PDB file of C-alpha atoms and ligand atoms in Angstrom:
ATOM      1  CA  MET M 329       5.619  -7.646 -18.849  1.00 50.00           C
ATOM      2  CA  PRO M 330       3.216  -6.338 -21.562  1.00 53.00           C
ATOM      3  CA  SER M 331      -0.106  -5.082 -20.198  1.00 54.00           C
ATOM      4  CA  TYR M 332      -1.958  -7.964 -21.854  1.00 49.00           C
ATOM      5  CA  ASP M 333       0.153 -10.458 -19.911  1.00 57.00           C
ATOM      6  CA  ILE M 334      -0.361  -8.565 -16.668  1.00 54.00           C
ATOM      7  CA  GLN M 335      -4.124  -8.656 -17.101  1.00 56.00           C
ATOM      8  CA  PHE M 336      -4.238 -12.327 -17.970  1.00 57.00           C
ATOM      9  CA  GLN M 337      -1.570 -13.617 -15.623  1.00 61.00           C
ATOM     10  CA  LYS M 338      -2.681 -16.324 -13.238  1.00 70.00           C
ATOM     11  CA  GLY M 339      -3.408 -15.011  -9.772  1.00 76.00           C
ATOM     12  CA  LEU M 340      -4.101 -17.088  -6.718  1.00 82.00           C
ATOM     13  CA  SER M 341      -7.466 -18.706  -7.479  1.00 87.00           C
ATOM     14  CA  LEU M 342     -10.025 -19.054  -4.706  1.00 89.00           C
ATOM     15  CA  GLN M 343      -9.583 -22.791  -4.936  1.00 91.00           C
ATOM     16  CA  GLU M 344      -5.808 -22.524  -4.451  1.00 92.00           C
ATOM     17  CA  PHE M 345      -6.364 -20.036  -1.656  1.00 93.00           C
ATOM     18  CA  MET M 346      -8.694 -22.457   0.164  1.00 94.00           C
ATOM     19  CA  ALA M 347      -6.238 -25.313  -0.299  1.00 94.00           C
ATOM     20  CA  ARG M 348      -3.424 -23.237   1.232  1.00 94.00           C
ATOM     21  CA  TYR M 349      -5.197 -21.157   3.872  1.00 95.00           C
ATOM     22  CA  GLY M 350      -8.607 -22.782   4.336  1.00 95.00           C
ATOM     23  CA  THR M 351      -8.172 -23.895   7.945  1.00 96.00           C
ATOM     24  CA  GLU M 352      -7.151 -22.125  11.158  1.00 94.00           C
ATOM     25  CA  GLU M 353      -4.153 -24.470  11.538  1.00 94.00           C
ATOM     26  CA  GLN M 354      -2.897 -23.647   8.042  1.00 95.00           C
ATOM     27  CA  CYS M 355      -3.139 -19.911   8.786  1.00 96.00           C
ATOM     28  CA  VAL M 356      -1.284 -20.281  12.116  1.00 95.00           C
ATOM     29  CA  GLU M 357       1.459 -22.264  10.384  1.00 94.00           C
ATOM     30  CA  ALA M 358       1.708 -19.709   7.567  1.00 95.00           C
ATOM     31  CA  ILE M 359       2.173 -16.935  10.160  1.00 95.00           C
ATOM     32  CA  CYS M 360       4.810 -18.976  12.032  1.00 95.00           C
ATOM     33  CA  LYS M 361       6.654 -19.676   8.809  1.00 94.00           C
ATOM     34  CA  ALA M 362       6.633 -15.991   7.868  1.00 94.00           C
ATOM     35  CA  ARG M 363       7.825 -14.957  11.369  1.00 94.00           C
ATOM     36  CA  TRP M 364      10.418 -17.626  12.011  1.00 94.00           C
ATOM     37  CA  ARG M 365      11.823 -18.820   8.702  1.00 91.00           C
ATOM     38  CA  ASP M 366      14.426 -21.010  10.373  1.00 93.00           C
ATOM     39  CA  GLY M 367      12.153 -22.171  13.165  1.00 93.00           C
ATOM     40  CA  PHE M 368      10.904 -20.642  16.422  1.00 95.00           C
ATOM     41  CA  VAL M 369      13.201 -18.439  18.488  1.00 94.00           C
ATOM     42  CA  CYS M 370      12.124 -17.378  22.002  1.00 94.00           C
ATOM     43  CA  PRO M 371      11.827 -13.557  22.088  1.00 91.00           C
ATOM     44  CA  GLU M 372      12.831 -13.564  25.787  1.00 94.00           C
ATOM     45  CA  CYS M 373      15.976 -15.701  25.861  1.00 96.00           C
ATOM     46  CA  GLY M 374      16.737 -16.600  22.239  1.00 94.00           C
ATOM     47  CA  SER M 375      16.380 -20.331  22.795  1.00 96.00           C
ATOM     48  CA  THR M 376      15.007 -22.465  20.002  1.00 96.00           C
ATOM     49  CA  ARG M 377      13.903 -25.345  22.269  1.00 97.00           C
ATOM     50  CA  HIS M 378      10.152 -25.264  22.669  1.00 96.00           C
ATOM     51  CA  TYR M 379       6.848 -27.091  23.068  1.00 95.00           C
ATOM     52  CA  ARG M 380       3.669 -26.327  21.189  1.00 94.00           C
ATOM     53  CA  LEU M 381       0.574 -25.738  23.303  1.00 92.00           C
ATOM     54  CA  ALA M 382      -3.072 -25.285  22.399  1.00 84.00           C
ATOM     55  CA  ARG M 383      -3.999 -22.490  19.938  1.00 78.00           C
ATOM     56  CA  GLY M 384      -0.551 -22.654  18.357  1.00 85.00           C
ATOM     57  CA  LEU M 385       1.188 -21.171  21.455  1.00 93.00           C
ATOM     58  CA  PHE M 386       4.924 -21.734  21.792  1.00 96.00           C
ATOM     59  CA  GLN M 387       6.392 -22.451  25.205  1.00 96.00           C
ATOM     60  CA  CYS M 388      10.119 -21.986  25.635  1.00 97.00           C
ATOM     61  CA  GLN M 389      11.760 -25.020  27.238  1.00 97.00           C
ATOM     62  CA  ASP M 390      14.440 -22.875  28.835  1.00 97.00           C
ATOM     63  CA  CYS M 391      12.721 -19.783  30.282  1.00 97.00           C
ATOM     64  CA  ARG M 392       9.109 -21.069  30.121  1.00 96.00           C
ATOM     65  CA  HIS M 393       8.005 -17.901  28.313  1.00 96.00           C
ATOM     66  CA  GLN M 394       4.886 -18.369  26.184  1.00 96.00           C
ATOM     67  CA  THR M 395       4.658 -16.714  22.774  1.00 95.00           C
ATOM     68  CA  SER M 396       1.576 -16.401  20.627  1.00 94.00           C
ATOM     69  CA  PRO M 397       2.282 -16.613  16.890  1.00 94.00           C
ATOM     70  CA  THR M 398       0.203 -13.448  16.435  1.00 93.00           C
ATOM     71  CA  SER M 399       1.870 -11.297  19.135  1.00 91.00           C
ATOM     72  CA  GLY M 400       3.565  -8.216  17.706  1.00 89.00           C
ATOM     73  CA  THR M 401       1.826  -8.669  14.350  1.00 92.00           C
ATOM     74  CA  ILE M 402      -1.244  -6.984  12.854  1.00 92.00           C
ATOM     75  CA  PHE M 403      -3.249 -10.015  14.030  1.00 93.00           C
ATOM     76  CA  GLN M 404      -2.389  -9.451  17.691  1.00 91.00           C
ATOM     77  CA  GLY M 405      -5.330  -9.759  20.077  1.00 88.00           C
ATOM     78  CA  THR M 406      -7.822 -10.567  17.323  1.00 91.00           C
ATOM     79  CA  LYS M 407     -10.959 -12.450  18.273  1.00 91.00           C
ATOM     80  CA  LEU M 408     -11.664 -13.312  14.656  1.00 94.00           C
ATOM     81  CA  PRO M 409     -10.614 -16.597  13.089  1.00 95.00           C
ATOM     82  CA  LEU M 410      -7.365 -16.141  11.158  1.00 96.00           C
ATOM     83  CA  THR M 411      -9.112 -17.666   8.140  1.00 97.00           C
ATOM     84  CA  ILE M 412     -11.224 -14.468   7.970  1.00 97.00           C
ATOM     85  CA  TRP M 413      -8.066 -12.334   8.113  1.00 97.00           C
ATOM     86  CA  PHE M 414      -6.451 -14.330   5.339  1.00 96.00           C
ATOM     87  CA  LEU M 415      -9.552 -14.093   3.193  1.00 96.00           C
ATOM     88  CA  ALA M 416      -9.561 -10.296   3.726  1.00 96.00           C
ATOM     89  CA  MET M 417      -5.897 -10.118   2.640  1.00 95.00           C
ATOM     90  CA  HIS M 418      -6.683 -12.277  -0.367  1.00 94.00           C
ATOM     91  CA  LEU M 419      -9.559 -10.055  -1.449  1.00 93.00           C
ATOM     92  CA  LEU M 420      -7.493  -6.892  -0.959  1.00 91.00           C
ATOM     93  CA  THR M 421      -4.559  -8.169  -3.021  1.00 89.00           C
ATOM     94  CA  GLN M 422      -6.043 -10.151  -5.895  1.00 85.00           C
ATOM     95  CA  GLY M 423      -8.444  -7.699  -7.509  1.00 77.00           C
ATOM     96  CA  LYS M 424      -7.495  -4.931  -9.870  1.00 73.00           C
ATOM     97  CA  HIS M 425      -9.479  -2.534  -7.727  1.00 75.00           C
ATOM     98  CA  SER M 426      -9.728  -1.873  -4.063  1.00 79.00           C
ATOM     99  CA  VAL M 427     -12.461  -3.547  -2.043  1.00 87.00           C
ATOM    100  CA  SER M 428     -14.584  -1.253   0.116  1.00 86.00           C
ATOM    101  CA  ALA M 429     -15.160  -2.048   3.785  1.00 89.00           C
ATOM    102  CA  LEU M 430     -18.834  -2.545   2.939  1.00 91.00           C
ATOM    103  CA  GLU M 431     -17.975  -5.151   0.318  1.00 92.00           C
ATOM    104  CA  LEU M 432     -15.544  -6.827   2.743  1.00 94.00           C
ATOM    105  CA  LYS M 433     -18.324  -6.964   5.351  1.00 96.00           C
ATOM    106  CA  ARG M 434     -20.552  -8.783   2.859  1.00 96.00           C
ATOM    107  CA  GLN M 435     -17.886 -11.159   1.624  1.00 95.00           C
ATOM    108  CA  LEU M 436     -16.540 -12.024   5.071  1.00 96.00           C
ATOM    109  CA  GLY M 437     -19.850 -12.100   6.946  1.00 96.00           C
ATOM    110  CA  VAL M 438     -18.610  -9.787   9.711  1.00 96.00           C
ATOM    111  CA  HIS M 439     -19.887  -6.479  11.137  1.00 95.00           C
ATOM    112  CA  TYR M 440     -19.114  -3.352   9.172  1.00 94.00           C
ATOM    113  CA  GLU M 441     -16.889  -1.885  11.896  1.00 92.00           C
ATOM    114  CA  THR M 442     -14.914  -5.131  12.029  1.00 93.00           C
ATOM    115  CA  ALA M 443     -14.411  -5.159   8.258  1.00 94.00           C
ATOM    116  CA  TRP M 444     -13.400  -1.514   8.307  1.00 90.00           C
ATOM    117  CA  THR M 445     -10.877  -2.047  11.126  1.00 90.00           C
ATOM    118  CA  MET M 446      -9.336  -5.075   9.405  1.00 93.00           C
ATOM    119  CA  LYS M 447      -8.996  -3.117   6.204  1.00 91.00           C
ATOM    120  CA  GLN M 448      -7.233  -0.236   7.987  1.00 87.00           C
ATOM    121  CA  LYS M 449      -4.772  -2.631   9.614  1.00 90.00           C
ATOM    122  CA  ILE M 450      -4.024  -4.419   6.340  1.00 92.00           C
ATOM    123  CA  ILE M 451      -3.571  -1.145   4.475  1.00 89.00           C
ATOM    124  CA  GLN M 452      -1.195  -0.009   7.226  1.00 87.00           C
ATOM    125  CA  VAL M 453       0.995  -3.004   6.314  1.00 90.00           C
ATOM    126  CA  MET M 454       0.971  -1.895   2.688  1.00 91.00           C
ATOM    127  CA  LEU M 455       1.900   1.658   3.745  1.00 88.00           C
ATOM    128  CA  GLU M 456       4.873   0.445   5.801  1.00 87.00           C
ATOM    129  CA  ARG M 457       6.103  -1.654   2.910  1.00 89.00           C
ATOM    130  CA  GLU M 458       5.599   1.069   0.329  1.00 89.00           C
ATOM    131  CA  ALA M 459       7.526   3.589   2.454  1.00 87.00           C
ATOM    132  CA  GLN M 460      10.612   1.573   1.498  1.00 88.00           C
ATOM    133  CA  THR M 461      10.079   1.793  -2.264  1.00 91.00           C
ATOM    134  CA  VAL M 462      12.893   3.687  -4.003  1.00 95.00           C
ATOM    135  CA  LEU M 463      12.654   4.863  -7.622  1.00 96.00           C
ATOM    136  CA  SER M 464      15.565   5.424  -9.981  1.00 95.00           C
ATOM    137  CA  GLY M 465      16.331   6.058 -13.652  1.00 93.00           C
ATOM    138  CA  ARG M 466      13.730   7.960 -15.687  1.00 92.00           C
ATOM    139  CA  ILE M 467      10.896   9.258 -13.519  1.00 92.00           C
ATOM    140  CA  GLU M 468       7.824  11.308 -14.430  1.00 90.00           C
ATOM    141  CA  VAL M 469       6.542  13.464 -11.574  1.00 90.00           C
ATOM    142  CA  ASP M 470       3.323  15.409 -11.349  1.00 87.00           C
ATOM    143  CA  ASP M 471       0.929  16.593  -8.686  1.00 85.00           C
ATOM    144  CA  ALA M 472      -2.843  16.510  -8.440  1.00 81.00           C
ATOM    145  CA  TYR M 473      -5.537  17.008  -5.840  1.00 76.00           C
ATOM    146  CA  ILE M 474      -8.320  14.957  -4.436  1.00 72.00           C
ATOM    147  CA  GLY M 475     -11.424  16.099  -2.637  1.00 61.00           C
ATOM    148  CA  GLY M 476     -13.226  19.381  -2.620  1.00 47.00           C
ATOM    149  CA  GLU M 477     -15.880  18.543  -5.137  1.00 41.00           C
ATOM    150  CA  ARG M 478     -15.458  14.837  -4.542  1.00 38.00           C
ATOM    151  CA  HIS M 479     -13.334  14.265  -7.513  1.00 43.00           C
ATOM    152  CA  LEU M 480      -9.772  14.045  -8.531  1.00 51.00           C
ATOM    153  CA  GLY M 481      -7.985  16.332 -10.927  1.00 50.00           C
ATOM    154  CA  LYS M 482      -5.147  18.632 -11.634  1.00 50.00           C
ATOM    155  CA  ARG M 483      -3.777  20.856  -8.956  1.00 49.00           C
ATOM    156  CA  GLY M 484      -6.254  23.350  -7.602  1.00 47.00           C
ATOM    157  CA  ARG M 485      -4.017  25.250  -5.248  1.00 48.00           C
ATOM    158  CA  GLY M 486      -5.667  27.138  -2.448  1.00 49.00           C
ATOM    159  CA  ALA M 487      -9.099  25.630  -3.045  1.00 53.00           C
ATOM    160  CA  ALA M 488     -10.829  24.670   0.181  1.00 56.00           C
ATOM    161  CA  GLY M 489     -11.145  20.998   1.022  1.00 61.00           C
ATOM    162  CA  LYS M 490      -8.735  19.849  -1.660  1.00 72.00           C
ATOM    163  CA  THR M 491      -5.790  17.724  -0.684  1.00 77.00           C
ATOM    164  CA  PRO M 492      -2.768  17.872  -2.955  1.00 83.00           C
ATOM    165  CA  PHE M 493      -0.613  14.846  -3.575  1.00 85.00           C
ATOM    166  CA  VAL M 494       2.321  14.025  -5.784  1.00 89.00           C
ATOM    167  CA  VAL M 495       2.777  11.055  -8.126  1.00 90.00           C
ATOM    168  CA  ALA M 496       6.070   9.677  -9.435  1.00 93.00           C
ATOM    169  CA  VAL M 497       6.265   6.979 -12.098  1.00 92.00           C
ATOM    170  CA  GLN M 498       9.483   5.171 -12.993  1.00 93.00           C
ATOM    171  CA  THR M 499       9.557   4.014 -16.600  1.00 89.00           C
ATOM    172  CA  ASP M 500      11.772   1.564 -18.406  1.00 86.00           C
ATOM    173  CA  PRO M 501      14.980   3.473 -19.382  1.00 79.00           C
ATOM    174  CA  LYS M 502      14.911   1.877 -22.853  1.00 82.00           C
ATOM    175  CA  ASN M 503      11.198   2.259 -23.385  1.00 82.00           C
ATOM    176  CA  PRO M 504       9.308   5.072 -21.622  1.00 77.00           C
ATOM    177  CA  ALA M 505       6.054   3.368 -22.629  1.00 77.00           C
ATOM    178  CA  ILE M 506       6.698   0.684 -20.028  1.00 82.00           C
ATOM    179  CA  VAL M 507       6.117   1.692 -16.440  1.00 84.00           C
ATOM    180  CA  LEU M 508       7.926  -0.175 -13.688  1.00 89.00           C
ATOM    181  CA  HIS M 509       7.103   1.298 -10.285  1.00 92.00           C
ATOM    182  CA  MET M 510       5.390   4.273  -8.743  1.00 93.00           C
ATOM    183  CA  ARG M 511       5.238   6.307  -5.554  1.00 94.00           C
ATOM    184  CA  MET M 512       2.647   8.738  -4.218  1.00 91.00           C
ATOM    185  CA  LYS M 513       2.482  11.070  -1.271  1.00 90.00           C
ATOM    186  CA  VAL M 514      -0.065  13.382   0.265  1.00 87.00           C
ATOM    187  CA  LEU M 515       1.307  16.920   0.658  1.00 88.00           C
ATOM    188  CA  LYS M 516       0.286  19.879   2.747  1.00 86.00           C
ATOM    189  CA  HIS M 517       1.263  22.184  -0.095  1.00 86.00           C
ATOM    190  CA  VAL M 518       2.829  21.620  -3.471  1.00 87.00           C
ATOM    191  CA  ALA M 519       5.942  23.431  -2.291  1.00 91.00           C
ATOM    192  CA  ALA M 520       9.657  22.648  -2.200  1.00 93.00           C
ATOM    193  CA  ARG M 521       9.701  22.291   1.603  1.00 94.00           C
ATOM    194  CA  ASP M 522       7.067  19.531   1.389  1.00 93.00           C
ATOM    195  CA  LEU M 523       8.621  17.839  -1.637  1.00 94.00           C
ATOM    196  CA  LYS M 524      12.266  17.805  -0.488  1.00 94.00           C
ATOM    197  CA  PRO M 525      12.025  15.098   2.214  1.00 93.00           C
ATOM    198  CA  TRP M 526      10.041  12.869  -0.125  1.00 93.00           C
ATOM    199  CA  PHE M 527      12.670  13.129  -2.861  1.00 94.00           C
ATOM    200  CA  ARG M 528      15.515  12.715  -0.369  1.00 91.00           C
ATOM    201  CA  HIS M 529      14.325   9.291   0.825  1.00 89.00           C
ATOM    202  CA  GLY M 530      12.625   7.653  -2.113  1.00 92.00           C
ATOM    203  CA  PHE M 531      14.689   8.523  -5.197  1.00 96.00           C
ATOM    204  CA  THR M 532      18.186   7.487  -6.208  1.00 95.00           C
ATOM    205  CA  LYS M 533      20.547  10.430  -6.781  1.00 95.00           C
ATOM    206  CA  GLY M 534      21.405  10.907 -10.444  1.00 94.00           C
ATOM    207  CA  SER M 535      17.926   9.931 -11.604  1.00 95.00           C
ATOM    208  CA  THR M 536      16.295  11.923 -14.385  1.00 94.00           C
ATOM    209  CA  ILE M 537      13.160  13.635 -13.080  1.00 94.00           C
ATOM    210  CA  LEU M 538      10.652  15.012 -15.602  1.00 91.00           C
ATOM    211  CA  THR M 539       8.321  17.689 -14.271  1.00 89.00           C
ATOM    212  CA  ASP M 540       6.076  20.330 -15.802  1.00 85.00           C
ATOM    213  CA  GLY M 541       8.468  23.029 -14.617  1.00 86.00           C
ATOM    214  CA  TRP M 542       6.354  24.292 -11.719  1.00 86.00           C
ATOM    215  CA  GLN M 543       8.583  26.374  -9.418  1.00 88.00           C
ATOM    216  CA  ALA M 544       8.207  23.976  -6.482  1.00 91.00           C
ATOM    217  CA  TYR M 545      10.345  21.495  -8.406  1.00 93.00           C
ATOM    218  CA  ASN M 546      13.210  23.915  -9.072  1.00 93.00           C
ATOM    219  CA  PHE M 547      15.184  22.644  -6.077  1.00 95.00           C
ATOM    220  CA  LEU M 548      15.738  19.342  -7.937  1.00 94.00           C
ATOM    221  CA  ASP M 549      18.444  21.005 -10.061  1.00 90.00           C
ATOM    222  CA  GLY M 550      20.757  21.452  -7.079  1.00 88.00           C
ATOM    223  CA  ALA M 551      19.728  18.316  -5.247  1.00 91.00           C
ATOM    224  CA  GLY M 552      21.691  15.731  -7.186  1.00 93.00           C
ATOM    225  CA  PHE M 553      19.030  14.939  -9.785  1.00 95.00           C
ATOM    226  CA  ASN M 554      18.937  15.498 -13.504  1.00 95.00           C
ATOM    227  CA  HIS M 555      15.853  17.716 -13.648  1.00 95.00           C
ATOM    228  CA  GLU M 556      14.046  17.979 -16.991  1.00 92.00           C
ATOM    229  CA  PRO M 557      11.303  20.611 -16.836  1.00 90.00           C
ATOM    230  CA  HIS M 558       8.760  20.336 -19.672  1.00 83.00           C
ATOM    231  CA  LYS M 559       6.736  23.520 -19.630  1.00 76.00           C
ATOM    232  CA  MET M 560       3.223  23.334 -21.029  1.00 65.00           C
ATOM    233  CA  PRO M 561       2.828  25.487 -24.138  1.00 60.00           C
ATOM    234  CA  GLY M 562      -0.796  26.288 -23.362  1.00 49.00           C
ATOM    235  CA  GLY M 563      -0.183  27.843 -19.961  1.00 44.00           C
ATOM    236  CA  TRP M 564      -0.030  26.674 -16.401  1.00 40.00           C
ATOM    237  CA  ARG M 565      -1.289  23.126 -15.932  1.00 46.00           C
ATOM    238  CA  SER M 566      -4.303  23.599 -18.114  1.00 40.00           C
ATOM    239  CA  ALA M 567      -4.458  20.107 -19.515  1.00 49.00           C
ATOM    240  CA  LYS M 568      -2.912  16.685 -19.468  1.00 56.00           C
ATOM    241  CA  HIS M 569       0.758  16.993 -20.079  1.00 57.00           C
ATOM    242  CA  PRO M 570       1.845  15.112 -23.221  1.00 59.00           C
ATOM    243  CA  ALA M 571       5.313  14.455 -21.785  1.00 63.00           C
ATOM    244  CA  PHE M 572       3.824  12.415 -18.947  1.00 69.00           C
ATOM    245  CA  PRO M 573       1.611   9.741 -20.465  1.00 70.00           C
ATOM    246  CA  TRP M 574       2.066   7.449 -17.485  1.00 75.00           C
ATOM    247  CA  VAL M 575       1.304   9.928 -14.789  1.00 74.00           C
ATOM    248  CA  ASN M 576      -1.934  10.696 -16.632  1.00 73.00           C
ATOM    249  CA  THR M 577      -2.785   7.008 -16.882  1.00 76.00           C
ATOM    250  CA  VAL M 578      -2.069   6.410 -13.232  1.00 78.00           C
ATOM    251  CA  LEU M 579      -4.174   9.391 -12.220  1.00 75.00           C
ATOM    252  CA  GLY M 580      -7.003   8.036 -14.364  1.00 76.00           C
ATOM    253  CA  ASN M 581      -6.743   4.607 -12.724  1.00 77.00           C
ATOM    254  CA  LEU M 582      -6.588   6.156  -9.310  1.00 76.00           C
ATOM    255  CA  LYS M 583      -9.733   8.114 -10.017  1.00 71.00           C
ATOM    256  CA  GLY M 584     -11.597   4.932 -10.942  1.00 69.00           C
ATOM    257  CA  ASN M 585     -10.164   3.106  -7.977  1.00 68.00           C
ATOM    258  CA  ILE M 586     -10.448   5.487  -5.077  1.00 65.00           C
ATOM    259  CA  VAL M 587     -13.392   7.552  -6.147  1.00 59.00           C
ATOM    260  CA  GLY M 588     -15.287   4.596  -7.581  1.00 55.00           C
ATOM    261  CA  VAL M 589     -14.725   2.154  -4.770  1.00 53.00           C
ATOM    262  CA  THR M 590     -14.514   4.253  -1.675  1.00 53.00           C
ATOM    263  CA  ARG M 591     -16.560   7.186  -2.979  1.00 52.00           C
ATOM    264  CA  TRP M 592     -14.897   9.699  -0.753  1.00 55.00           C
ATOM    265  CA  VAL M 593     -11.582   9.480   0.938  1.00 60.00           C
ATOM    266  CA  GLY M 594     -11.048  11.619   4.021  1.00 62.00           C
ATOM    267  CA  LYS M 595      -7.848  13.626   4.245  1.00 64.00           C
ATOM    268  CA  ALA M 596      -6.652  11.643   7.266  1.00 65.00           C
ATOM    269  CA  HIS M 597      -6.867   8.375   5.313  1.00 72.00           C
ATOM    270  CA  LEU M 598      -5.589   9.441   1.962  1.00 77.00           C
ATOM    271  CA  ASP M 599      -1.987   8.359   2.570  1.00 81.00           C
ATOM    272  CA  ARG M 600      -3.132   4.842   3.447  1.00 81.00           C
ATOM    273  CA  TYR M 601      -5.449   4.603   0.441  1.00 81.00           C
ATOM    274  CA  LEU M 602      -2.751   5.853  -1.888  1.00 86.00           C
ATOM    275  CA  ALA M 603      -0.381   3.289  -0.372  1.00 88.00           C
ATOM    276  CA  GLU M 604      -2.927   0.544  -1.026  1.00 88.00           C
ATOM    277  CA  PHE M 605      -3.207   1.531  -4.674  1.00 87.00           C
ATOM    278  CA  GLN M 606       0.571   1.876  -4.941  1.00 90.00           C
ATOM    279  CA  TYR M 607       1.117  -1.520  -3.292  1.00 91.00           C
ATOM    280  CA  ARG M 608      -1.119  -3.328  -5.758  1.00 89.00           C
ATOM    281  CA  PHE M 609       0.279  -1.403  -8.709  1.00 89.00           C
ATOM    282  CA  ASN M 610       3.914  -2.124  -7.827  1.00 90.00           C
ATOM    283  CA  ARG M 611       3.208  -5.817  -7.442  1.00 87.00           C
ATOM    284  CA  ARG M 612       0.914  -6.298 -10.416  1.00 83.00           C
ATOM    285  CA  PHE M 613       3.570  -8.421 -12.155  1.00 79.00           C
ATOM    286  CA  ASN M 614       3.269 -11.107  -9.537  1.00 80.00           C
ATOM    287  CA  LEU M 615      -0.280 -11.626  -8.366  1.00 81.00           C
ATOM    288  CA  LYS M 616       0.316 -15.158  -7.243  1.00 81.00           C
ATOM    289  CA  SER M 617       2.863 -14.363  -4.533  1.00 85.00           C
ATOM    290  CA  MET M 618       1.165 -11.157  -3.389  1.00 87.00           C
ATOM    291  CA  LEU M 619      -0.563 -12.688  -0.375  1.00 89.00           C
ATOM    292  CA  SER M 620       2.520 -14.475   0.959  1.00 89.00           C
ATOM    293  CA  ARG M 621       4.584 -11.313   0.512  1.00 89.00           C
ATOM    294  CA  LEU M 622       1.957  -9.253   2.326  1.00 91.00           C
ATOM    295  CA  LEU M 623       2.011 -11.800   5.129  1.00 92.00           C
ATOM    296  CA  THR M 624       5.793 -11.438   5.482  1.00 91.00           C
ATOM    297  CA  VAL M 625       5.364  -7.718   6.212  1.00 89.00           C
ATOM    298  CA  ALA M 626       2.186  -8.256   8.290  1.00 91.00           C
ATOM    299  CA  VAL M 627       4.045 -10.369  10.851  1.00 91.00           C
ATOM    300  CA  GLN M 628       6.622  -7.584  11.276  1.00 88.00           C
ATOM    301  CA  THR M 629       4.037  -4.802  11.600  1.00 84.00           C
ATOM    302  CA  PRO M 630       2.454  -4.127  14.993  1.00 81.00           C
ATOM    303  CA  ALA M 631      -1.292  -3.546  14.792  1.00 74.00           C
ATOM    304  CA  LEU M 632      -2.410   0.069  14.612  1.00 69.00           C
ATOM    305  CA  PRO M 633      -3.006   1.244  18.180  1.00 68.00           C
ATOM    306  CA  GLN M 634      -6.653   1.416  19.211  1.00 68.00           C
ATOM    307  CA  PRO M 635      -6.736   5.196  19.904  1.00 68.00           C
ATOM    308  CA  LEU M 636      -5.457   5.873  16.400  1.00 68.00           C
ATOM    309  CA  LEU M 637      -8.033   3.549  14.914  1.00 69.00           C
ATOM    310  CA  LYS M 638     -10.776   5.219  16.958  1.00 69.00           C
ATOM    311  CA  LEU M 639      -9.743   8.614  15.632  1.00 66.00           C
ATOM    312  CA  ALA M 640      -9.700   7.247  12.099  1.00 66.00           C
ATOM    313  CA  TRP M 641     -13.112   5.632  12.618  1.00 66.00           C
ATOM    314  CA  MET M 642     -14.630   8.992  13.551  1.00 64.00           C
ATOM    315  CA  GLY M 643     -13.550  10.527  10.261  1.00 60.00           C
ATOM    316  CA  ARG M 644     -13.777   7.349   8.307  1.00 62.00           C
ATOM    317  CA  ALA M 645     -13.919   6.640   4.647  1.00 51.00           C
ATOM    318  CA  THR M 646     -15.421   3.426   3.387  1.00 46.00           C
TER     319      THR M 646
HETATM  320 ZN1   ZN Y1897      12.978 -18.498  26.355  1.00 82.70          ZN
END
């Protein structure tokens, strides 16, 4: 899809959103439909015979077990109306940019900590989904860092407070100007031992991988990939690499997104924030179905455990 069409495609308007998910009952039914496509199945005995009780509870007619539609999902145990959750998911999927927890708090009319926690749980869903993304064909790979001086840029190895990460962009095999999908990952070091597992799981063997020839990528030659190193004429990583127009564009967008919206992303959260960006980017062709797709993963994702959230809260980003 040309970029013009992506920008002007019809998303899910607020009016359509309200018509679909405006009431608590509609949200409960949407969750049930996402969890049990062919109708309710008792998790205890596998029976499909059931009654519905108050608050959308299912009671199995055979073993009497009661199941909440939200159990085992990111909504489990929530005291908030599901309409608030759905609105949060809508806001986090429809915009071009991320929405900060502070902005969510304002839009949803909830406490800041509540908005922040919801956002973490929703982003966790995006992270789980994005972990399954596999790239193939022609792929541009480059690394960058975030942090340190509160900005994002080219690799500054060894600099204190800077977190390196790697970006891969799959382009159309017939037209490298068209980007299809991307993946990102936070690294401890830009080194082969950190890169190997990432390449092993998320890239189809036989793909052509373009890098700037940094030694950490040398292992690609013997790892079943067609490695194309493009060394920079002007020295080591001094400027934007002309062979990787898309990686540069993505890094530029990321800068506007993460640095602009969340100001400062803590190291512990960076993977989740990158996943959020990646999730929206990889689904930008289909804004309209983004919420229902997110819901499908949300009902299969257990909520982040409270101790983990507490830890994250202590070193929180916005
Ligand atoms: Zn049962």
